[in-house]
XYZ file of C-alpha atoms in Angstrom:
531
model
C 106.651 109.095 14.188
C 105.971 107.219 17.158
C 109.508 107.004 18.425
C 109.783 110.894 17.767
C 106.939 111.262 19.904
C 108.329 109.337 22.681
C 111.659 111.074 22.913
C 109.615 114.194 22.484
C 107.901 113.211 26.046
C 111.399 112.339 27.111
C 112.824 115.054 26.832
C 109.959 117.581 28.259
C 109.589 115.170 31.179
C 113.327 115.396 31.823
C 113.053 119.129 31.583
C 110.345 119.178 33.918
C 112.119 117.244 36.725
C 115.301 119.912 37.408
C 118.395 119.006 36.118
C 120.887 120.164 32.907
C 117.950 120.273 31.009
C 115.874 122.850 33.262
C 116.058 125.352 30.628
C 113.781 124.033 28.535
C 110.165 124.988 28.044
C 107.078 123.197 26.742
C 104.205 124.620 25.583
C 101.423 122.405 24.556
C 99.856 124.061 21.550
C 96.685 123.220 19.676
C 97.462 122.671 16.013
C 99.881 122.763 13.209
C 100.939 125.931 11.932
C 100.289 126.416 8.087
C 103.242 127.947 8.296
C 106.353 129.844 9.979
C 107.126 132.649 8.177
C 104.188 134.831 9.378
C 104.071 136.412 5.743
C 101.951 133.455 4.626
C 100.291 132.366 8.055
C 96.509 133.681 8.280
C 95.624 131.356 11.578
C 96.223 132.430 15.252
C 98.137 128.524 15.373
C 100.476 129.876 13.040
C 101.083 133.140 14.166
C 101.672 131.987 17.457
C 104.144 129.550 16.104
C 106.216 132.638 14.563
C 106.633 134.516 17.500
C 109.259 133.494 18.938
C 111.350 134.401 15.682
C 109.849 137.893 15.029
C 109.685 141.114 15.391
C 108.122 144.361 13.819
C 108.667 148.226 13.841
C 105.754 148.590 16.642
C 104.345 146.087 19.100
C 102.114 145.550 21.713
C 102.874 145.932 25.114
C 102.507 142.689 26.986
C 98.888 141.697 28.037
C 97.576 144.869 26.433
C 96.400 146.315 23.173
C 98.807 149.436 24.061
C 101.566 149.979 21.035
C 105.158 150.606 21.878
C 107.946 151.099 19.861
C 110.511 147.838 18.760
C 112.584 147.264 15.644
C 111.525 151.348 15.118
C 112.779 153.067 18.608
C 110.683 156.443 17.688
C 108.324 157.592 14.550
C 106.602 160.893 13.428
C 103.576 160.833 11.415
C 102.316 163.934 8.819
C 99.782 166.232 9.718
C 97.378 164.749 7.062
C 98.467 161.370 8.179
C 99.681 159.853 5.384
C 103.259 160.005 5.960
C 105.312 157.861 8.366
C 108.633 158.335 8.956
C 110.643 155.360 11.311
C 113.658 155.602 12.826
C 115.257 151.955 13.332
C 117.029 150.622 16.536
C 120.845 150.233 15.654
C 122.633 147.121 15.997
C 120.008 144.569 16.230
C 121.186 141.319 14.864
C 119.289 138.422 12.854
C 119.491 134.981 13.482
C 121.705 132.733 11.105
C 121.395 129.418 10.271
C 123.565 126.013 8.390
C 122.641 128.338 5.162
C 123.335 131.486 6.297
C 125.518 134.219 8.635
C 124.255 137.692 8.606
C 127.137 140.501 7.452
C 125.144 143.346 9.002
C 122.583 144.194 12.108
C 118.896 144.904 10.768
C 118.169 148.048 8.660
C 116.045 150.237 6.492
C 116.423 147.703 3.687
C 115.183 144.882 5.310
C 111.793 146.804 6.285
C 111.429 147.915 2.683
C 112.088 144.424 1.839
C 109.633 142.699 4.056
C 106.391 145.206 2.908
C 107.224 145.236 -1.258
C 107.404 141.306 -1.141
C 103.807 140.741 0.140
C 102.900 144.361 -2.048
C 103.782 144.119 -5.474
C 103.329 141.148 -7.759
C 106.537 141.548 -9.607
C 109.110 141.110 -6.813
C 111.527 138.920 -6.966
C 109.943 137.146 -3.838
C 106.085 137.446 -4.281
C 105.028 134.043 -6.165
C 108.369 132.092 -4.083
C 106.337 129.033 -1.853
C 103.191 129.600 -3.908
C 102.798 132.700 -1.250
C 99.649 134.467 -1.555
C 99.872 137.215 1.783
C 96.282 136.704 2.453
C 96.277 138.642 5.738
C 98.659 141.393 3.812
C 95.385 141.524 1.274
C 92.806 141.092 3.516
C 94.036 143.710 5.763
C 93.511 146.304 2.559
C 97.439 147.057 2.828
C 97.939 146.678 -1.521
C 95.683 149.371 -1.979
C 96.539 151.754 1.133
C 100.424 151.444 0.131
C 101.609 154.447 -2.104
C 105.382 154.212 -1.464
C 107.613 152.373 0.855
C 111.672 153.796 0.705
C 114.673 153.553 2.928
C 115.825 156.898 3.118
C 119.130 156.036 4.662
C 120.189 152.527 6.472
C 118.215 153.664 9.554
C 115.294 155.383 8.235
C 112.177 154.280 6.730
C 109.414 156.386 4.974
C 106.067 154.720 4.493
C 103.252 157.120 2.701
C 99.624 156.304 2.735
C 97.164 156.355 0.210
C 94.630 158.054 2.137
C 94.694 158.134 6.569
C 94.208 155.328 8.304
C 93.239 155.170 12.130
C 94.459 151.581 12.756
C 97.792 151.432 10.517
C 100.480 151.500 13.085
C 98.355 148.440 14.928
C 98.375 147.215 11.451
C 102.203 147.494 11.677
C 102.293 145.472 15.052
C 100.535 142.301 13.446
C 102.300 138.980 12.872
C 102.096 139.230 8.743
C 104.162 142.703 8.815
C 107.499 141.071 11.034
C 110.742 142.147 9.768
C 112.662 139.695 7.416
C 116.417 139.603 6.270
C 116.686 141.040 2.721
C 120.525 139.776 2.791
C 119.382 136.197 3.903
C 116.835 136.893 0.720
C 118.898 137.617 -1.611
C 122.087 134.916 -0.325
C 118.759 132.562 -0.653
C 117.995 133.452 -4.483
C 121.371 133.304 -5.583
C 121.661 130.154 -3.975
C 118.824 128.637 -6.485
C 116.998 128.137 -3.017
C 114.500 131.099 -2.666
C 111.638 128.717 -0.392
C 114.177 128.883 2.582
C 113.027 132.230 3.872
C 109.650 130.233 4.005
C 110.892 127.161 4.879
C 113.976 127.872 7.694
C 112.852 131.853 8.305
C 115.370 133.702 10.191
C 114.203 136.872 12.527
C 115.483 139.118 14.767
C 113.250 137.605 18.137
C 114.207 135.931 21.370
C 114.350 132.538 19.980
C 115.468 130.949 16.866
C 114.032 127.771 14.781
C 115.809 124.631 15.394
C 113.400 122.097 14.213
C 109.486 121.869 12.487
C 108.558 118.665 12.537
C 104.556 118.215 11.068
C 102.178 117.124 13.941
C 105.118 116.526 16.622
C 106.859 119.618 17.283
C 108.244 123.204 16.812
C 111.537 124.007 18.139
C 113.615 126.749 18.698
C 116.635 127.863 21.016
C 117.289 131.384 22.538
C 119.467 133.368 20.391
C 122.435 134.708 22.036
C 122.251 138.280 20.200
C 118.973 139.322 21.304
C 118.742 143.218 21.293
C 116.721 142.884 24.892
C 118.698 140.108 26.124
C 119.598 136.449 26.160
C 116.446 134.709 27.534
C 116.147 132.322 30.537
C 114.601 129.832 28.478
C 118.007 128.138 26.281
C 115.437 125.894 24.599
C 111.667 126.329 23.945
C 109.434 123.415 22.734
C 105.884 124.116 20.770
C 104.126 119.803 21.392
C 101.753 119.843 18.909
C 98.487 118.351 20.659
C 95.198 119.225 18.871
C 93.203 117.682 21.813
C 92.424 120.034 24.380
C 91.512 117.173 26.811
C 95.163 115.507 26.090
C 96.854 119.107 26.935
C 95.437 119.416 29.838
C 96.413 115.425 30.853
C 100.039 116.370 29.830
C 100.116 119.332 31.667
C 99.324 117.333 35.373
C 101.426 114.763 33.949
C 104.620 117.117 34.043
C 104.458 116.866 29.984
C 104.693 120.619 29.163
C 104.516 123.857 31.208
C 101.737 126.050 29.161
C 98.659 124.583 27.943
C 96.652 126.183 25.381
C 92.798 126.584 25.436
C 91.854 124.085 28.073
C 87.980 122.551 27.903
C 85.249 123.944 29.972
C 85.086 120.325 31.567
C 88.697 120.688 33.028
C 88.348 124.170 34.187
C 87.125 122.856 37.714
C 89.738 120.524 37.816
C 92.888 122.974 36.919
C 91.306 125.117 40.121
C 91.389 122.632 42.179
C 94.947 121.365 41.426
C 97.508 122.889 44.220
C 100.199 122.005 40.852
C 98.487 124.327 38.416
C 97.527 127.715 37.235
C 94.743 129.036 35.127
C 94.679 132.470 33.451
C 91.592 133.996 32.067
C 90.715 137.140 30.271
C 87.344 137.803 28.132
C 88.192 137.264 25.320
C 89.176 139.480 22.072
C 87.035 137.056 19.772
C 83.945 135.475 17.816
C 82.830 132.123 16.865
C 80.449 132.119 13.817
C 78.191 130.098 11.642
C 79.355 131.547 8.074
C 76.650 131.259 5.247
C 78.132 131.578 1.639
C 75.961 134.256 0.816
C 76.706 133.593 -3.463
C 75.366 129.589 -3.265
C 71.583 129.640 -3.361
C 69.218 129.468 -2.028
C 71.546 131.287 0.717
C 71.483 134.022 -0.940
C 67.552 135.211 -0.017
C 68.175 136.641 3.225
C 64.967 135.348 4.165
C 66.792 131.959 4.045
C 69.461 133.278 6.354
C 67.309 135.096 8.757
C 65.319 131.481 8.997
C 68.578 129.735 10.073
C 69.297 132.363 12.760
C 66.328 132.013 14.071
C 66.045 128.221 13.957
C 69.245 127.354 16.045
C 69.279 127.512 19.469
C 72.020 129.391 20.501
C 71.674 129.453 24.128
C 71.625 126.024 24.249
C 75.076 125.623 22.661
C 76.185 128.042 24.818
C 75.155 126.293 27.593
C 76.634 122.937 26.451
C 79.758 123.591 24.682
C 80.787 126.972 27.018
C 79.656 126.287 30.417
C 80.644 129.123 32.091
C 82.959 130.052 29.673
C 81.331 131.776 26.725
C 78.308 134.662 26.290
C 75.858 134.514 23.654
C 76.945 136.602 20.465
C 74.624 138.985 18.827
C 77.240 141.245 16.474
C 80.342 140.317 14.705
C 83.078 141.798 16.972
C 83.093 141.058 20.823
C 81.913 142.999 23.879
C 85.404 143.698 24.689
C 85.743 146.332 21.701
C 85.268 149.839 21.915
C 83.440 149.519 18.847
C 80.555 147.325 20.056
C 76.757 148.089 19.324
C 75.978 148.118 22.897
C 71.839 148.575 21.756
C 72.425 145.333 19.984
C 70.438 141.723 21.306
C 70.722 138.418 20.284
C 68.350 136.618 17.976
C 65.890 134.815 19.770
C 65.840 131.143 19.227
C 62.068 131.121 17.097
C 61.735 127.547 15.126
C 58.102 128.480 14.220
C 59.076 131.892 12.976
C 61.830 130.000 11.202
C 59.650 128.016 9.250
C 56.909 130.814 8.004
C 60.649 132.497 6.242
C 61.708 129.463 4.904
C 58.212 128.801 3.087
C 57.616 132.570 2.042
C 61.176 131.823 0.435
C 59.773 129.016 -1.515
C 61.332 126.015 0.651
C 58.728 124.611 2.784
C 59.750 120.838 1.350
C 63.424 121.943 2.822
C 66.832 122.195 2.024
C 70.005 119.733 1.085
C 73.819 121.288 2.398
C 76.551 120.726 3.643
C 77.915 122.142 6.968
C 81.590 122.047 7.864
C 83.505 121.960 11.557
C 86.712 122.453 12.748
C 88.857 119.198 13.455
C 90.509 121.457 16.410
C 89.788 123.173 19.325
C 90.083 126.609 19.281
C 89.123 129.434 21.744
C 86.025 130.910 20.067
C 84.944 127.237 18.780
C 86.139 124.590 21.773
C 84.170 121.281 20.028
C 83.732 121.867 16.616
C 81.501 119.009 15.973
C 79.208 118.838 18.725
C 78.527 122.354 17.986
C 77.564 121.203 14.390
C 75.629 118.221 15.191
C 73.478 120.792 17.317
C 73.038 122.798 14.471
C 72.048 120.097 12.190
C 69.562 118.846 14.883
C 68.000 122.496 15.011
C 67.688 122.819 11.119
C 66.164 119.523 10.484
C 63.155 120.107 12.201
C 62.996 122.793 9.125
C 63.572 120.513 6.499
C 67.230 121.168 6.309
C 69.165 118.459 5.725
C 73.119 119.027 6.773
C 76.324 116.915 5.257
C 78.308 117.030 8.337
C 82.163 117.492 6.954
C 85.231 118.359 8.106
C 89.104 118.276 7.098
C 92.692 118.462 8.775
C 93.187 122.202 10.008
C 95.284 123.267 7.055
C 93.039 121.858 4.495
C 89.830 123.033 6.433
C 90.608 126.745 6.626
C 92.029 126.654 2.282
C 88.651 125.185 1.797
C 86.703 127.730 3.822
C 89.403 130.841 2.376
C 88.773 129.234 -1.293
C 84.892 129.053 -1.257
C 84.726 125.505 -0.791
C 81.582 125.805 1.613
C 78.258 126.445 2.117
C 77.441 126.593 5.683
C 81.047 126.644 7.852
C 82.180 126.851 11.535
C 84.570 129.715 11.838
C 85.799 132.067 14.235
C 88.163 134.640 14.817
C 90.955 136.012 17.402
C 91.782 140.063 17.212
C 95.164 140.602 15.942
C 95.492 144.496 16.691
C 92.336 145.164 18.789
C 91.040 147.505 16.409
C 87.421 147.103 15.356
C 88.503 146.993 11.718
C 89.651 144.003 12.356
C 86.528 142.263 12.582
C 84.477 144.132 9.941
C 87.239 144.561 7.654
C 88.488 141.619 7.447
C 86.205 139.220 7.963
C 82.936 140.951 6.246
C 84.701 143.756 3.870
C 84.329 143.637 -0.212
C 88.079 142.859 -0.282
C 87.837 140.008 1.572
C 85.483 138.233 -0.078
C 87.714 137.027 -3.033
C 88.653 133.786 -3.183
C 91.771 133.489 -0.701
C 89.905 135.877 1.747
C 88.921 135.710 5.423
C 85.456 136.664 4.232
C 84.254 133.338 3.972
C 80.292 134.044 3.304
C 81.684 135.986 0.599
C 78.936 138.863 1.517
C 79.808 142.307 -0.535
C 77.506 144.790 0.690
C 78.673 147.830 -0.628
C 76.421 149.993 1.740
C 78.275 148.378 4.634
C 81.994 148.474 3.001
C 81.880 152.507 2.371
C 80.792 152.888 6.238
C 83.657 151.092 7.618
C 86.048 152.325 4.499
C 84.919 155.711 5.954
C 85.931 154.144 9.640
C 89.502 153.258 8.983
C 89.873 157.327 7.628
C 88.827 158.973 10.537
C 91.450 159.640 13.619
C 88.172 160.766 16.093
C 87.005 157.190 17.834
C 83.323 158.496 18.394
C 82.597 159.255 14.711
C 84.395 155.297 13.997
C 81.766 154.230 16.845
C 78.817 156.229 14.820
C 79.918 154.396 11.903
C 80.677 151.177 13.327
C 77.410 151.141 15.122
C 75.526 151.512 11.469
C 77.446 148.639 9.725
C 76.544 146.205 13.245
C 72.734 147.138 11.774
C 73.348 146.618 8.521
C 75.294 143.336 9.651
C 72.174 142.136 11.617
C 69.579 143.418 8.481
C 71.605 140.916 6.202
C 72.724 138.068 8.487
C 75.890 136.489 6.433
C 76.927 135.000 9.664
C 75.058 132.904 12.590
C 77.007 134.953 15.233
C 77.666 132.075 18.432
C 79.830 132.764 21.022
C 82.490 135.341 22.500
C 85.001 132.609 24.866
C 86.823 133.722 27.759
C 90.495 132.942 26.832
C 91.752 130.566 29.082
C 95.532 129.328 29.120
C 96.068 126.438 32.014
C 99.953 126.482 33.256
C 102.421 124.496 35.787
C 102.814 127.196 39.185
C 106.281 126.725 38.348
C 106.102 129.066 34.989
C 107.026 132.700 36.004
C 106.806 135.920 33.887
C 104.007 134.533 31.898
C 101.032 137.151 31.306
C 98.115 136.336 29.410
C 97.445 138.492 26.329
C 94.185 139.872 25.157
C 94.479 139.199 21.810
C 94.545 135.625 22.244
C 98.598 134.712 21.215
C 100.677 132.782 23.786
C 104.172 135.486 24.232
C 107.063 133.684 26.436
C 109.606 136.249 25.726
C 110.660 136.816 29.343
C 109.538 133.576 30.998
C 110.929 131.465 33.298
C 110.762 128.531 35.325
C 111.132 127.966 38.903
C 111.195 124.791 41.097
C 107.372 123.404 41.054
């Protein structure tokens, strides 16, 4: 491992210093990706990862939350707005591979392919890799799909269960990329099904060369792009979980895009004539989740007590310096949807204890509390951030197990119910409000595999933002939205912390790079320049 390290410093060092190898781009991301085949990825490290390979009917416009068309060049939707009919690009070719060499460009097959294998448990491709499409469930998509048809190789029909406001930004999300059903099906006959997992093929800007676990993703540009070859020949994903190691590699001439630097270099990148920094408020939340089914969490007297007990501010003030508001509901300022009327909890340790002892728990409480091993933009030091929280609770009597695991384990653990008290956070993916609520607090996510890791089910607040995703008019989704934010705050399943600017640190010499509000790093279009 070390040596691949080294040459992996070689070679973006060499890149960074002109030469044959001036094509290629680093970017120094944060974590491993669970996975590449954004099917099965649920974490914005993942998703990122994908990409490059990817693309869907719809997407979003760079650095916005508009929708424009892509692998679908136009659409038409019913008048009771169930029924969605897309009309495919022609000729847009998939990547190939040492397995594989596509006999056809993209079409209405491959779209029908790509939906019924995360949809319905008897395709030939659902259980291949152990998948479980937790975002595909999460996101309510088994239950909202009636039927899903190629009605001739460039035309797709898709009809709805029942209307849904945010199902084409649904379409634009990383888990609903187009896949080869040819490469699928040369893959099964094959006896080697895991490959579309393992060595996915897309129809995006770049194409995977090499994963290699904690060192690297890499990927070249493929020649047959439907917008055009990219400047970029070869693009390089270091895998550096330390934000404070990014940031050295970035001065050092180690890599060209840094992701999520700390709030102690953000003086620093200013100041350097070398560098750039990009910020945007960000499109996100970072949470304490309680499982609301372990008692005693389940009193909400107990919850309300921990709110009130930790002193938010404070982590604000030492973790986000400048960097971070306080939170007080569960989707950020930056949404339409937000509960403007809404204000923090105030920091009240002696009001903290009179709940906990009209609960029955004067003597205290034994937990545990888990943390993130990584930085991430809603959560930039997992564990000082817990070590805060466990100072704040034990002057209640609650005693905190500080744990943690690698970033792959620690999110199957916090998915599988494997916690009691859990850093968490989350990153829009479509900048619709349902989003948040839905998939982090709704009924459907709270079954084991879900994003709704304080497994609350409040069926008062599910039907209100059920109701939500039905209705086209966005003041009566704001009426709606602003009555589940109260229930949210009546019932407390979460410890809401901190909304994070997003901040991405980059060499001057990057051009074409724009930062996008829903947190993913995008370097279709790049290029480099002379530093």
């Amino acid at each position: 491992m070390l040596r691949q390290l080294a040459l992996l410093v070689m070679f973006a060092s060499a890149c960074l210093t002109g030469g044959a190898a001036a094509q290629t781009f680093v970017y120094c991301s944060e974590g491993n990706p669970e996975a590449i085949n954004p099917q099965l990825a649920i974490t914005g490290t993942a998703m990122d990862a994908s990409r490059p390979m990817f693309n869907n009917l719809v997407e979003f416009a760079p650095g916005t939350t508009d929708l424009r068309p892509a692998l679908a060049e136009s659409w038409t939707v019913s008048e009771d707005g169930k029924t969605y009919t897309f009309h495919l690009r022609p000729n847009v070719s998939f990547h190939s591979n040492e397995s594989f060499v596509p006999t056809r460009p993209m079409n209405a097959d491959d779209v029908v392919f790509s939906l019924t294998r995360q949809w319905k448990d008897d395709h030939p491709y659902h259980n291949v890799s152990n998948a479980r499409f937790d975002y595909f469930k999460d996101s309510g998509f088994g239950e909202l799909l009636a039927s899903v048809d190629a009605l001739d190789e460039r035309t797709v029909r898709i009809v709805l269960t029942r209307p849904e406001a945010p199902f084409l930004a649904s379409l634009a999300m990383p888990f609903n990329a187009i896949l080869s059903a040819e490469y699928a099906d040369r893959m099964m006959q094959a006896g080697t099904p895991e490959r579309l997992d393992t060595h996915p093929i897309g129809t995006g800007p770049f194409e995977l060369a090499d994963f290699r676990k904690d060192i690297m993703v890499r990927y070249r540009a493929f020649p047959d792009y439907w917008r055009g070859r990219q400047k970029i020949e070869t693009l390089v994903f270091s895998i550096t979980p330390t934000a404070s190691a990014r940031v050295t590699k970035l001065k050092a001439g180690e890599c060209h895009v840094s992701a999520f630097p700390g709030a102690e270099d953000i003086a620093a990148i200013k100041a350097d004539d070398g560098l750039r920094l990009y910020q945007l408020p960000g499109f996100n939340i970072g949470y304490l989740g309680i499982n609301t089914t372990r008692p005693p969490f389940d009193d909400v007297r107990v919850r309300r007590a921990i709110n009130l007990a930790i002193d938010r501010q404070a982590i604000i003030d030492a973790v986000f310096p400048g960097t971070g508001t306080l939170a007080s509901n569960p989707i950020p300022p930056t949404s339409w949807a937000f509960d403007q009327s809404a204000e923090p909890v105030a920091h009240d340790p002696a009001a903290a204890r009179a709940l906990l002892a009209e609960a029955g728990h004067a003597d205290g409480i034994t937990t545990d509390l888990w943390y993130m091993p990584v930085s991430r933009p809603y959560n930039p030091n997992g564990r000082r951030i817990a070590e805060m929280i466990a100072d704040d609770l034990e002057e209640l009597g609650i005693r905190l197990e500080l744990k943690t695991a690698e970033w792959n384990d620690y999110r199957i653990t916090m998915q599988d119910g494997g916690v009691t008290l859990a850093l968490y956070g989350w990153t829009g993916d479509n900048g619709d409000p349902d989003n948040f609520l839905g998939t982090l607090l709704g009924c459907t996510a709270a079954r084991i595999g879900g994003n709704n890791i304080a497994r609350w089910c409040n069926h008062e607040f599910d039907d209100l933002i059920r109701e939500a995703r039905e209705v086209s008019d966005r003041e009566r989704r704001r009426e709606l939205y602003d009555q589940a934010q109260a229930i949210f705050r009546r019932e407390v399943p979460w410890v809401p912390i901190a909304h994070s600017i997003f901040t991405v640190a980059a060499r001057k010499s990057v051009k074409g790079f724009v930062i996008d509000p829903l947190g993913y790093h995008n370097f279709e279009g790049v290029s480099l320049s002379d530093d």
